[in-house]
Short mmCIF file of N, CA and C in Angstrom, two decimals:
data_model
loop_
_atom_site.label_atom_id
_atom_site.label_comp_id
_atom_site.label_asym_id
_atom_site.label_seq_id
_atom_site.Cartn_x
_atom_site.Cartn_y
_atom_site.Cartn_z
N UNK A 1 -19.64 -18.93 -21.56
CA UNK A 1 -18.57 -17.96 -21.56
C UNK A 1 -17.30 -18.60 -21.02
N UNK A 2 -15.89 -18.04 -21.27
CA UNK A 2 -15.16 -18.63 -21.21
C UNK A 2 -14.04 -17.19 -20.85
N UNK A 3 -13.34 -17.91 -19.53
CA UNK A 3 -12.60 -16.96 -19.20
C UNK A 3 -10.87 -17.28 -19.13
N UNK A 4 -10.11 -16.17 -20.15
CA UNK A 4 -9.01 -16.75 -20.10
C UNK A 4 -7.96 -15.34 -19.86
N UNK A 5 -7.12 -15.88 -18.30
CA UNK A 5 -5.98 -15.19 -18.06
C UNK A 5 -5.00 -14.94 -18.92
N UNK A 6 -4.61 -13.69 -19.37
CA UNK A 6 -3.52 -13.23 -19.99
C UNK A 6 -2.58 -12.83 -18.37
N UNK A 7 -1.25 -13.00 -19.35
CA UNK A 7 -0.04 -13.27 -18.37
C UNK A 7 0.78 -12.29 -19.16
N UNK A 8 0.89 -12.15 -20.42
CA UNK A 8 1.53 -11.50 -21.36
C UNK A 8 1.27 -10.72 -22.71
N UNK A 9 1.32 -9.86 -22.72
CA UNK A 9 1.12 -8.59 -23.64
C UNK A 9 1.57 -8.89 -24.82
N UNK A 10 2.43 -10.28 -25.21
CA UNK A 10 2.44 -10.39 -26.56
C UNK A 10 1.72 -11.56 -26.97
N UNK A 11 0.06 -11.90 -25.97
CA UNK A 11 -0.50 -12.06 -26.46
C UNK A 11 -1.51 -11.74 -27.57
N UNK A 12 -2.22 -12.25 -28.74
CA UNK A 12 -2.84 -11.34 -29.95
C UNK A 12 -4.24 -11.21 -29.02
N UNK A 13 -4.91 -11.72 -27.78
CA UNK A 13 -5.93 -11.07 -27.14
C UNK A 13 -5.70 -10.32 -26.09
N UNK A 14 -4.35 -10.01 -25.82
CA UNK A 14 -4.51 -9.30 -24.81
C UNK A 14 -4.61 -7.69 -25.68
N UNK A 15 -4.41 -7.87 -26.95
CA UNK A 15 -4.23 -6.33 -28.02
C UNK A 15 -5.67 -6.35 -28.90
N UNK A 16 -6.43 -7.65 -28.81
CA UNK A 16 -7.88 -7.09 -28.97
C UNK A 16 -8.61 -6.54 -28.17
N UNK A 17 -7.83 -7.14 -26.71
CA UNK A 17 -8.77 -6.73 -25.24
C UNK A 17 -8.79 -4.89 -25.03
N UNK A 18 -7.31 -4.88 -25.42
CA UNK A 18 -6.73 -3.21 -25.43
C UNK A 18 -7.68 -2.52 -26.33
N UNK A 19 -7.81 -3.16 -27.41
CA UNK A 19 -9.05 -2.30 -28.70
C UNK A 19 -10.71 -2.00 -27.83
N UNK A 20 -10.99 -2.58 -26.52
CA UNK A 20 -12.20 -2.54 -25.92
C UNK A 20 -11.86 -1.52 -24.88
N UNK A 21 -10.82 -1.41 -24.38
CA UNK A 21 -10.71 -1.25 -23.12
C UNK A 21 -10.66 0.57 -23.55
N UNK A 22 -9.59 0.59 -24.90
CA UNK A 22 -9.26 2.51 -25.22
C UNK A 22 -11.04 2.66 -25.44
N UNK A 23 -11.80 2.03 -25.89
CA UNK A 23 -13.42 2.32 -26.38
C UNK A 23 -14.08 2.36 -25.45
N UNK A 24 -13.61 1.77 -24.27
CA UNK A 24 -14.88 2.18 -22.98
C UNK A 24 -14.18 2.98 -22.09
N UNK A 25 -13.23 3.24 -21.99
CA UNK A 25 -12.52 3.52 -21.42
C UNK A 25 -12.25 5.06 -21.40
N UNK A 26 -12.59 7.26 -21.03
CA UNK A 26 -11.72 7.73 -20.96
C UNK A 26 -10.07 7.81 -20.99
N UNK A 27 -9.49 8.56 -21.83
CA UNK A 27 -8.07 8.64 -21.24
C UNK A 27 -7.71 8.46 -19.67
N UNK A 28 -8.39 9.44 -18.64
CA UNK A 28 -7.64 9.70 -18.01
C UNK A 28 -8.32 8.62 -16.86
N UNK A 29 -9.32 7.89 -17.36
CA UNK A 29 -9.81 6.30 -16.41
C UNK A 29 -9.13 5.19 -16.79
N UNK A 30 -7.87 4.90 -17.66
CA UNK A 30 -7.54 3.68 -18.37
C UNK A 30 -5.34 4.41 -18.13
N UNK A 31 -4.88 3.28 -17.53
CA UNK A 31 -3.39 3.17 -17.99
C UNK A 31 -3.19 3.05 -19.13
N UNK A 32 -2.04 3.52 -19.24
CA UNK A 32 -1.25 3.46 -20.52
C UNK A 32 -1.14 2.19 -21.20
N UNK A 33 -0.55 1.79 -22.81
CA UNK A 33 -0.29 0.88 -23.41
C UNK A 33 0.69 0.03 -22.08
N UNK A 34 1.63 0.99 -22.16
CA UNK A 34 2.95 0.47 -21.58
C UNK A 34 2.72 0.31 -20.15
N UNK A 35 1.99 0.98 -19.30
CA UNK A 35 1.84 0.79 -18.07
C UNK A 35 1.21 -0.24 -17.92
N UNK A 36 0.10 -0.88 -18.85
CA UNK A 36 -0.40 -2.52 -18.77
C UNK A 36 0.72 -3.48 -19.23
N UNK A 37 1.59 -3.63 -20.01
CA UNK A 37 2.64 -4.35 -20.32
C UNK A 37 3.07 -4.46 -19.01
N UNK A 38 3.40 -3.37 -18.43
CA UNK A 38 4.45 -3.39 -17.50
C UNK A 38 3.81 -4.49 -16.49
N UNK A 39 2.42 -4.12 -16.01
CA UNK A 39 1.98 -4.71 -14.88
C UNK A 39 1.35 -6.00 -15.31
N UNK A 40 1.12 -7.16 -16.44
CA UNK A 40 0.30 -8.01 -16.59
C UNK A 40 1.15 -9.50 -16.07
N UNK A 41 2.71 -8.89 -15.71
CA UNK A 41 3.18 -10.30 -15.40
C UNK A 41 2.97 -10.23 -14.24
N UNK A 42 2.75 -8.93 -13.48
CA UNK A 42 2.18 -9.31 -11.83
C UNK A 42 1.53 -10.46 -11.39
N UNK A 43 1.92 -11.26 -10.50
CA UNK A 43 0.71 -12.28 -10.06
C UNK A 43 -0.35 -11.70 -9.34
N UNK A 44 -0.01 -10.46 -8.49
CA UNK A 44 -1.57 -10.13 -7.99
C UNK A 44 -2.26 -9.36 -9.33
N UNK A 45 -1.82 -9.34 -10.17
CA UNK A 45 -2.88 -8.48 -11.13
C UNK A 45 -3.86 -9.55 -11.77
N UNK A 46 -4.96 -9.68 -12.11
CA UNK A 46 -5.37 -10.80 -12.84
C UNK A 46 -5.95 -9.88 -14.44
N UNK A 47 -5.86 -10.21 -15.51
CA UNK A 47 -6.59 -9.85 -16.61
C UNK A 47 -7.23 -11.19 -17.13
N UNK A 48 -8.68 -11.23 -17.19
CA UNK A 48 -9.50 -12.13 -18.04
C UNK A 48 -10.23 -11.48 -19.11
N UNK A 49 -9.64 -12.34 -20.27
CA UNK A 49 -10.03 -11.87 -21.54
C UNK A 49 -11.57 -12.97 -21.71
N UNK A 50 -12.68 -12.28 -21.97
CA UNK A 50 -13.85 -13.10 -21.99
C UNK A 50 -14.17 -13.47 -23.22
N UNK A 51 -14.20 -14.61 -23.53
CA UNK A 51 -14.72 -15.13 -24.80
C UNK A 51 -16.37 -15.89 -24.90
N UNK A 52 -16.87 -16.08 -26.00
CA UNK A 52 -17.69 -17.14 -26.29
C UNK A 52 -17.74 -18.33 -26.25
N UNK A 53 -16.19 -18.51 -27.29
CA UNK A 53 -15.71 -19.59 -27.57
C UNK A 53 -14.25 -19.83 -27.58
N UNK A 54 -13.86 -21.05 -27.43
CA UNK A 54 -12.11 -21.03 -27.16
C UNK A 54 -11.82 -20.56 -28.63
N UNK A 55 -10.51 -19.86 -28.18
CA UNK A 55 -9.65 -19.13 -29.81
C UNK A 55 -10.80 -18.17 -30.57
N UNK A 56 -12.01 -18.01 -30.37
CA UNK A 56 -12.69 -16.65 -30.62
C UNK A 56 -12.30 -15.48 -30.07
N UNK A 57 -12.59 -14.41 -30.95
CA UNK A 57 -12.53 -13.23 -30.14
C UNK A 57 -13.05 -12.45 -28.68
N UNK A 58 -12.31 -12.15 -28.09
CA UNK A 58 -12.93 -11.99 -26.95
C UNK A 58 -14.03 -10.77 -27.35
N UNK A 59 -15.21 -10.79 -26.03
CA UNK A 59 -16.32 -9.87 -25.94
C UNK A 59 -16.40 -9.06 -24.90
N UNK A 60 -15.40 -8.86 -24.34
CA UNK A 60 -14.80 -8.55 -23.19
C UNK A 60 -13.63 -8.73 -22.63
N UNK A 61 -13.70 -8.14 -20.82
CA UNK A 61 -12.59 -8.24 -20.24
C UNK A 61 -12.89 -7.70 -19.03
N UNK A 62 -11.93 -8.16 -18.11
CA UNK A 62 -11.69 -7.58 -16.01
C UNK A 62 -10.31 -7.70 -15.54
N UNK A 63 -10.22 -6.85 -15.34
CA UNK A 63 -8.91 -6.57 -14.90
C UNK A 63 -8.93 -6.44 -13.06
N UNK A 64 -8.72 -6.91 -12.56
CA UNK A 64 -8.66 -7.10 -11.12
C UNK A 64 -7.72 -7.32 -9.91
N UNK A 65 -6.85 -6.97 -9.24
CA UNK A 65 -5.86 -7.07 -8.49
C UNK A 65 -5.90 -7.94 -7.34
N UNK A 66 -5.86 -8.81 -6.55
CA UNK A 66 -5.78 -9.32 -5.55
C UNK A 66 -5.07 -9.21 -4.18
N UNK A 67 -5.95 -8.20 -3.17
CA UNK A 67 -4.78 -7.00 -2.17
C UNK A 67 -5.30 -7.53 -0.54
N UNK A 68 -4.83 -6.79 -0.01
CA UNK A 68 -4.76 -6.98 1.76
C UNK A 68 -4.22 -8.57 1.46
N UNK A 69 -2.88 -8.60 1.20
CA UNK A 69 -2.38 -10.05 1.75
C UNK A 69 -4.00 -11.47 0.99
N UNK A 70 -3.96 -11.02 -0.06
CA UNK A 70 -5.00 -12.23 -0.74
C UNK A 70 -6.60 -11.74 -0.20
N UNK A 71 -6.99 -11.28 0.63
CA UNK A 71 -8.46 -10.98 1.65
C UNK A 71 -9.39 -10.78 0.28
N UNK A 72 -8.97 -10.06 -0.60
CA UNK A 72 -10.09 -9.24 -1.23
C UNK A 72 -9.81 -9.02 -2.61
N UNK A 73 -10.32 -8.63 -3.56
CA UNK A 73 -10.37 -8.24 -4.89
C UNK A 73 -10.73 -6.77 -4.96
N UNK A 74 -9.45 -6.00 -5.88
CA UNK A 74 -10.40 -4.36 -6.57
C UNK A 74 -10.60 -5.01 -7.97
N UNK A 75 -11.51 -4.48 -8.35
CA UNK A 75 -11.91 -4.11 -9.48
C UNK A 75 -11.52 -3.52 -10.29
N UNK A 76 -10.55 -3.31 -11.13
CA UNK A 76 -10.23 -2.10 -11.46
C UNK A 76 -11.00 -1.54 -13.13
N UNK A 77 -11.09 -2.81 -13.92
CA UNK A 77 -11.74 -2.15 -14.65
C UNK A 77 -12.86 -3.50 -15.65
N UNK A 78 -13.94 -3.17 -16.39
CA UNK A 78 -14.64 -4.16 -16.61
C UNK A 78 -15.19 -3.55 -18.04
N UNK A 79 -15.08 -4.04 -19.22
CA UNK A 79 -15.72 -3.54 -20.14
C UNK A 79 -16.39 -4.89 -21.24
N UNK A 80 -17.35 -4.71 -21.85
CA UNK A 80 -17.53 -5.99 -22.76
C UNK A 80 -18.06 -4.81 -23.98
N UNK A 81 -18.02 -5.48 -25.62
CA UNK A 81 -17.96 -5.28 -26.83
C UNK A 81 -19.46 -4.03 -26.89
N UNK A 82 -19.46 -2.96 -27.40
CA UNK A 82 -20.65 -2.39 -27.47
C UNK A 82 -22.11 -3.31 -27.83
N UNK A 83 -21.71 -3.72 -28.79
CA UNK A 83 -22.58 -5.20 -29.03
C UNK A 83 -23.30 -5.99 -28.43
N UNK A 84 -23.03 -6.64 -27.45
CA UNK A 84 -23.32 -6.91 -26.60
C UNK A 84 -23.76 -6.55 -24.76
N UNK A 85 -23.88 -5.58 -25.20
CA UNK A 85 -24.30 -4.90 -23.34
C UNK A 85 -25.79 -5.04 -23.84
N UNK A 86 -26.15 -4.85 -21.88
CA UNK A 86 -27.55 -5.40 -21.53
C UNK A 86 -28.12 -6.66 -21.92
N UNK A 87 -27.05 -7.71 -21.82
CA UNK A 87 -27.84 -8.74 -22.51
C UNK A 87 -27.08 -9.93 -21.58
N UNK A 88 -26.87 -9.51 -20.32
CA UNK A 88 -26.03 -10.52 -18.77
C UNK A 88 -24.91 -10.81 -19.40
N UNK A 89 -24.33 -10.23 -20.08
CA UNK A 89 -22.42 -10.38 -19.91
C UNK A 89 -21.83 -10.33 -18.42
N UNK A 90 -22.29 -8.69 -18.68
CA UNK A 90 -21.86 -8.16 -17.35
C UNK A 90 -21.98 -8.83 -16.16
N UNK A 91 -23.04 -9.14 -15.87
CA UNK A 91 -23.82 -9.72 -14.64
C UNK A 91 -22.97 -11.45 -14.74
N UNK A 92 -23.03 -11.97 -15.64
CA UNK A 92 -22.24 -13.27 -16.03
C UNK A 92 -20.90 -13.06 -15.53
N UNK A 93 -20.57 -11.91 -15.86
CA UNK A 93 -18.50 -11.36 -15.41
C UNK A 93 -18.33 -11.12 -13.63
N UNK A 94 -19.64 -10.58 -13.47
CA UNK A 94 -19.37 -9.97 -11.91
C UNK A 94 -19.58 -11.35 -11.07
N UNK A 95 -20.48 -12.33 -11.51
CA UNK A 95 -20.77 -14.09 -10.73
C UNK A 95 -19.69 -14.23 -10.77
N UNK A 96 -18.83 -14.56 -11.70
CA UNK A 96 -17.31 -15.17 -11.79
C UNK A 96 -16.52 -14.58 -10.81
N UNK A 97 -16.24 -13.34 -10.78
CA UNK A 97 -15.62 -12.83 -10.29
C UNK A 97 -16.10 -13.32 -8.27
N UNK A 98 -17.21 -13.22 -8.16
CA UNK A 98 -17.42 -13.35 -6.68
C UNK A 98 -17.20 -14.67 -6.49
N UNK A 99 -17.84 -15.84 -7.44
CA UNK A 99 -17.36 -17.25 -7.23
C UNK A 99 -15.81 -17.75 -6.80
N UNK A 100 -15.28 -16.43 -6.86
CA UNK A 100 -13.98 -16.98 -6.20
C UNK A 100 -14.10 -16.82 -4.50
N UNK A 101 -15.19 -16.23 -4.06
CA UNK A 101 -15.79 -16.32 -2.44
C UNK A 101 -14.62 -15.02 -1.52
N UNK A 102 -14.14 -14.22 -2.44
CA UNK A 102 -13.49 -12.64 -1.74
C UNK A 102 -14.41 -11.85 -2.05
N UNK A 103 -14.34 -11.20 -0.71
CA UNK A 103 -15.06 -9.51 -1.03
C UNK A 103 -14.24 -8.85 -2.16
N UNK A 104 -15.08 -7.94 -2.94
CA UNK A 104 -14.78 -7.01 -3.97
C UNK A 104 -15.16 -5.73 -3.65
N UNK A 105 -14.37 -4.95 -4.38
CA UNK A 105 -14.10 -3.53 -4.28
C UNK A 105 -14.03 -3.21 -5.50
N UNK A 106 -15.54 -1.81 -5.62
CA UNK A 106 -15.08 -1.50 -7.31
C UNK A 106 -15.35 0.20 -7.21
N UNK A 107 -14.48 0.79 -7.80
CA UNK A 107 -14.92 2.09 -8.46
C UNK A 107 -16.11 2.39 -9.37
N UNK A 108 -16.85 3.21 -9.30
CA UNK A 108 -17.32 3.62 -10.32
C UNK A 108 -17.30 5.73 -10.26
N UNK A 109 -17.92 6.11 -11.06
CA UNK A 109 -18.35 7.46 -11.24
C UNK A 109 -19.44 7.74 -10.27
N UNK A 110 -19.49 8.84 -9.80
CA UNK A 110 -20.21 9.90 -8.85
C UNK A 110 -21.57 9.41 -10.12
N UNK A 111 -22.63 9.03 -9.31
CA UNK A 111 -23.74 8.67 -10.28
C UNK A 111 -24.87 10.19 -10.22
N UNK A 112 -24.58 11.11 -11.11
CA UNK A 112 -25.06 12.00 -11.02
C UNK A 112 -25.49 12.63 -12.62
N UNK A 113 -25.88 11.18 -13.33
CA UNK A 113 -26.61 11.60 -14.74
C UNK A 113 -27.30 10.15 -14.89
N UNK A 114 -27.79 10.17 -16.15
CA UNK A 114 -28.40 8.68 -16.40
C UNK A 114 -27.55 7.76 -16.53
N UNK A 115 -26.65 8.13 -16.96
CA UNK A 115 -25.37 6.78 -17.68
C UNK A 115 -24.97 6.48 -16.41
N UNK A 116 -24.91 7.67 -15.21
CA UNK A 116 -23.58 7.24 -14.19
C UNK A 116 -24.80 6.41 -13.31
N UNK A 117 -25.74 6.62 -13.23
CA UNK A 117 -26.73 5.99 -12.21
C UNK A 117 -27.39 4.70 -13.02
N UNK A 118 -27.04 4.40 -13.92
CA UNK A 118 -27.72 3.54 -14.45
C UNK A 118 -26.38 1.75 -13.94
N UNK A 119 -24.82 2.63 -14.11
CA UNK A 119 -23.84 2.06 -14.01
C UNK A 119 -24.15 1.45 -12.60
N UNK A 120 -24.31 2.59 -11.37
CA UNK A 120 -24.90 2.34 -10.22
C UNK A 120 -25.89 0.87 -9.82
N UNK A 121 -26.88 0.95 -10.17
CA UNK A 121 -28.01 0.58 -10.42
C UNK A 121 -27.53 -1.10 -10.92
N UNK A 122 -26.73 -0.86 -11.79
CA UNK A 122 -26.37 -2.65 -12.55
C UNK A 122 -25.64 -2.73 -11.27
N UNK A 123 -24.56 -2.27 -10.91
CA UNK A 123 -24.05 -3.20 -9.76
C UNK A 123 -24.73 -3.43 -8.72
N UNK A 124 -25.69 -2.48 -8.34
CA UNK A 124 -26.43 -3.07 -6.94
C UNK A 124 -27.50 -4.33 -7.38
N UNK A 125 -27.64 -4.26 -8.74
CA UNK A 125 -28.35 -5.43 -8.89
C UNK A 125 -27.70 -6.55 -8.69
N UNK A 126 -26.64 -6.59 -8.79
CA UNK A 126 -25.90 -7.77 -8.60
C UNK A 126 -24.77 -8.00 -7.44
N UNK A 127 -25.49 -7.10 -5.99
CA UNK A 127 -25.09 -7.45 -4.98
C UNK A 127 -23.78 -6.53 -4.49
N UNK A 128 -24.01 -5.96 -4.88
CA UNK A 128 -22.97 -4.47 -4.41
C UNK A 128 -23.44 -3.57 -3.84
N UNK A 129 -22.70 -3.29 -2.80
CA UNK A 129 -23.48 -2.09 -1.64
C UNK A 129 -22.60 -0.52 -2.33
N UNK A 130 -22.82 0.31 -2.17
CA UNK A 130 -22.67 2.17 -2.35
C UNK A 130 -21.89 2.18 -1.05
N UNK A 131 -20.54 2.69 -0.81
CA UNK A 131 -20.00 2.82 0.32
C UNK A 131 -19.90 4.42 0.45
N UNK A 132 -20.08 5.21 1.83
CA UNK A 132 -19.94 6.57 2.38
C UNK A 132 -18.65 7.19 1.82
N UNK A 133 -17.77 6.42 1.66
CA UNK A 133 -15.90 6.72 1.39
C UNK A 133 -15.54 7.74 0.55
N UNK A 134 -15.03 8.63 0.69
CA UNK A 134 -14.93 9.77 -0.02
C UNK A 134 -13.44 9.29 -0.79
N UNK A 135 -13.34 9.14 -2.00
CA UNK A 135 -12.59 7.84 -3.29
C UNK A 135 -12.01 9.45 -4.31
N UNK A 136 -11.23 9.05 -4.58
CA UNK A 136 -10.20 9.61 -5.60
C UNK A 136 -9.38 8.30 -6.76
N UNK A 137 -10.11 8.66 -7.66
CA UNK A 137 -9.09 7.50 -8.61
C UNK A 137 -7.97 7.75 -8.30
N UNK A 138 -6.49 6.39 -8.71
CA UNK A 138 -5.86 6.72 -9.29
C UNK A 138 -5.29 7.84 -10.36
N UNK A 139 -4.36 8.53 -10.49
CA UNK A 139 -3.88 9.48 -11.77
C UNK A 139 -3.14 8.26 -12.51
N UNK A 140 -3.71 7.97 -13.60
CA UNK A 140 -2.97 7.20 -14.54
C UNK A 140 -2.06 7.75 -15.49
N UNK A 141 -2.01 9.12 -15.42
CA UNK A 141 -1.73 9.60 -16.37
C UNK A 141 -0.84 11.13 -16.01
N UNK A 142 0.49 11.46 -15.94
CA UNK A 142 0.44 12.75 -15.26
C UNK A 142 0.14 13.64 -15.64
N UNK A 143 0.07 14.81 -14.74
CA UNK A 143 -0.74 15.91 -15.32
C UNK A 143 -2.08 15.73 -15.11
N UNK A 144 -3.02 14.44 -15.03
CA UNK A 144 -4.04 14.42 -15.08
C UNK A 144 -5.04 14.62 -14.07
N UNK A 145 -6.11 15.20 -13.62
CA UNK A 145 -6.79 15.57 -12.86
C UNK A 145 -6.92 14.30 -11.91
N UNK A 146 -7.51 14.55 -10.62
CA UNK A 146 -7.66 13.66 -9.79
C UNK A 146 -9.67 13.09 -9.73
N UNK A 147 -9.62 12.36 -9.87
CA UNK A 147 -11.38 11.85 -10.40
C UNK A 147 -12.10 11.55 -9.56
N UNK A 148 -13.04 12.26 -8.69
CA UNK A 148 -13.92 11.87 -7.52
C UNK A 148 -14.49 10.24 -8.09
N UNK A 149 -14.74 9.39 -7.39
CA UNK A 149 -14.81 8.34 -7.61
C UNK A 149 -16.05 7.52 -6.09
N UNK A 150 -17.07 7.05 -6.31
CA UNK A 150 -17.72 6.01 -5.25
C UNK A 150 -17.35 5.13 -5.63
N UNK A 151 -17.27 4.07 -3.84
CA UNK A 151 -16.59 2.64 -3.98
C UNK A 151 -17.94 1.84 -4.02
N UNK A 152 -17.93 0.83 -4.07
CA UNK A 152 -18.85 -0.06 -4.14
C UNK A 152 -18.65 -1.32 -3.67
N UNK A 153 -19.07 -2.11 -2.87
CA UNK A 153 -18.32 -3.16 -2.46
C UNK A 153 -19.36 -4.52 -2.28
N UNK A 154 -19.19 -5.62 -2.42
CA UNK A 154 -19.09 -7.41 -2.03
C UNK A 154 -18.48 -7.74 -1.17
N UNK A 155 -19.61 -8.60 -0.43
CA UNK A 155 -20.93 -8.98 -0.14
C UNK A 155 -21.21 -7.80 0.77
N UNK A 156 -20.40 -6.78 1.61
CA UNK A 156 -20.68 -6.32 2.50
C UNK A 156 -20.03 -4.93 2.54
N UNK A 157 -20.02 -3.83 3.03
CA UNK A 157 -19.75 -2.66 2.90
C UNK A 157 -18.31 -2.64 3.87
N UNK A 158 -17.68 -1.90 3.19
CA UNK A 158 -16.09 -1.82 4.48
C UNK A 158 -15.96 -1.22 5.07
N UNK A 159 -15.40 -0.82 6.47
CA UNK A 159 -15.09 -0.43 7.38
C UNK A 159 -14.25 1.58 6.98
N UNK A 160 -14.50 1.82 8.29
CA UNK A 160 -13.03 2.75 7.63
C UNK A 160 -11.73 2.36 7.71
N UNK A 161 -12.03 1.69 8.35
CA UNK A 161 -10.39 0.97 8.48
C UNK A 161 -10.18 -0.12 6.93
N UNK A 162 -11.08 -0.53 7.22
CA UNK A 162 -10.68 -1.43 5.91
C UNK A 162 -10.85 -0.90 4.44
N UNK A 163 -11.45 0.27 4.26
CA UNK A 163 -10.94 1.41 3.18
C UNK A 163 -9.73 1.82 3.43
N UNK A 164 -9.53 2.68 4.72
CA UNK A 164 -8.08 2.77 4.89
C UNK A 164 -7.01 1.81 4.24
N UNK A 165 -7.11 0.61 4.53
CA UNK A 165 -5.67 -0.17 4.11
C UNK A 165 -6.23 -0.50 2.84
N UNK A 166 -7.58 0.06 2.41
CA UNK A 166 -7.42 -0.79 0.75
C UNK A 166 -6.40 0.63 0.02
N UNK A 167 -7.00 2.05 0.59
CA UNK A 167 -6.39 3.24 0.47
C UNK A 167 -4.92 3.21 -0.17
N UNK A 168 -4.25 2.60 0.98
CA UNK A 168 -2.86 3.13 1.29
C UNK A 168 -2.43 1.83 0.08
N UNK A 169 -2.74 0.34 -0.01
CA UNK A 169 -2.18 -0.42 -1.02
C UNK A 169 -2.67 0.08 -2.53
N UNK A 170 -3.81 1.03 -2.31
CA UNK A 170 -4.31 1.68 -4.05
C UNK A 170 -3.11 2.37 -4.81
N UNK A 171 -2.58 3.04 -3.46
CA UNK A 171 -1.01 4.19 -3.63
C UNK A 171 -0.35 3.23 -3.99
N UNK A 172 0.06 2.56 -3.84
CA UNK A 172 1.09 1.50 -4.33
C UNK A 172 0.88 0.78 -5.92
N UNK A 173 -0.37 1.38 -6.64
CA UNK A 173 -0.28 0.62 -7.32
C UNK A 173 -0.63 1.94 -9.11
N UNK A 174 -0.45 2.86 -8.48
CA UNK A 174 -0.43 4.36 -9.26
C UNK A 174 1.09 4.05 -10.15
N UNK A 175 0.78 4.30 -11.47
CA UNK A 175 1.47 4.05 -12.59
C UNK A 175 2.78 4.84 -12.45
N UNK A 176 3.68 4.17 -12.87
CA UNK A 176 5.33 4.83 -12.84
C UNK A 176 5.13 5.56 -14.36
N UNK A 177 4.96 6.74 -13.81
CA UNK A 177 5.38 7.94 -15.24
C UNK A 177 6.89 7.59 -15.82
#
């Protein structure tokens, strides 16, 4: 697998990555076209478009921010090709991601059906603790409801304090309507 940073939106994978991301993605769990344009020249934002092979289509993608002054990674969003799930993409995407040796922070859904506990379940397999934190997505979207949300975290579970300040930099990063 092969992981390659997009920097810019007029890349032609960062608009196949977009064709995965509206498909796994709810409306009101995914920013806008324009609100990813806006944010991909960020340096703390990272987007890796996942490939097979160089100049193939990607089979995926992670979108990830880099916060508390460099300390840590969120997660913000992770999807690979219908095609391919259950077959260690995923699990292949989340190694990478920790091989950079920061704790991670990820959202998922209140696991309270098969799909949402199953979502559960893959990340603790791969070393993610269930944190107590009572989580509200982002509103990506206005107007849009506010989304009970569990955190999940690498290698080790966070503090309240250290939810707190992941908290208050999450606000900072809620889409300009």
């Amino acid at each position: 697998m092969l992981f390659k940073r997009i920097t810019s939106a007029d890349e032609k994978i960062f608009h196949e990555c977009m064709k995965i991301y509206e498909h796994s993605f709810p409306y009101e769990e995914r920013r806008s076209m324009e609100e990813n344009r806006r944010i991909i020249g960020n340096p703390d934002f990272h987007f890796l478009a996942i490939t097979e092979e160089e100049f193939s289509s990607p089979i995926g993608f992670i979108t990830f921010w880099e916060m508390g002054n460099g300390k840590y990674f969120y997660g913000e969003h992770l999807a690979t090709t219908p095609g391919i799930r259950n077959k260690g993409y995923g699990a292949a995407i989340l190694s990478h991601l920790k091989s950079y040796g920061k704790p991670v922070i990820l959202e998922i859904e209140n696991p309270e059906d098969e799909l949402t506990s199953r979502r559960k379940n893959f990340y603790e397999r791969n070393g993610f603790l269930l944190n107590a934190h009572n989580h509200l997505q982002l509103r990506y979207h206005k107007g849009c409801r506010e989304i009970p949300m569990k955190i999940m975290t690498w290698p080790k579970t966070f503090t309240e304090a250290e939810y707190a300040e992941f908290r208050n930099e999450l606000n900072q990063l809620e889409p300009k309507y």
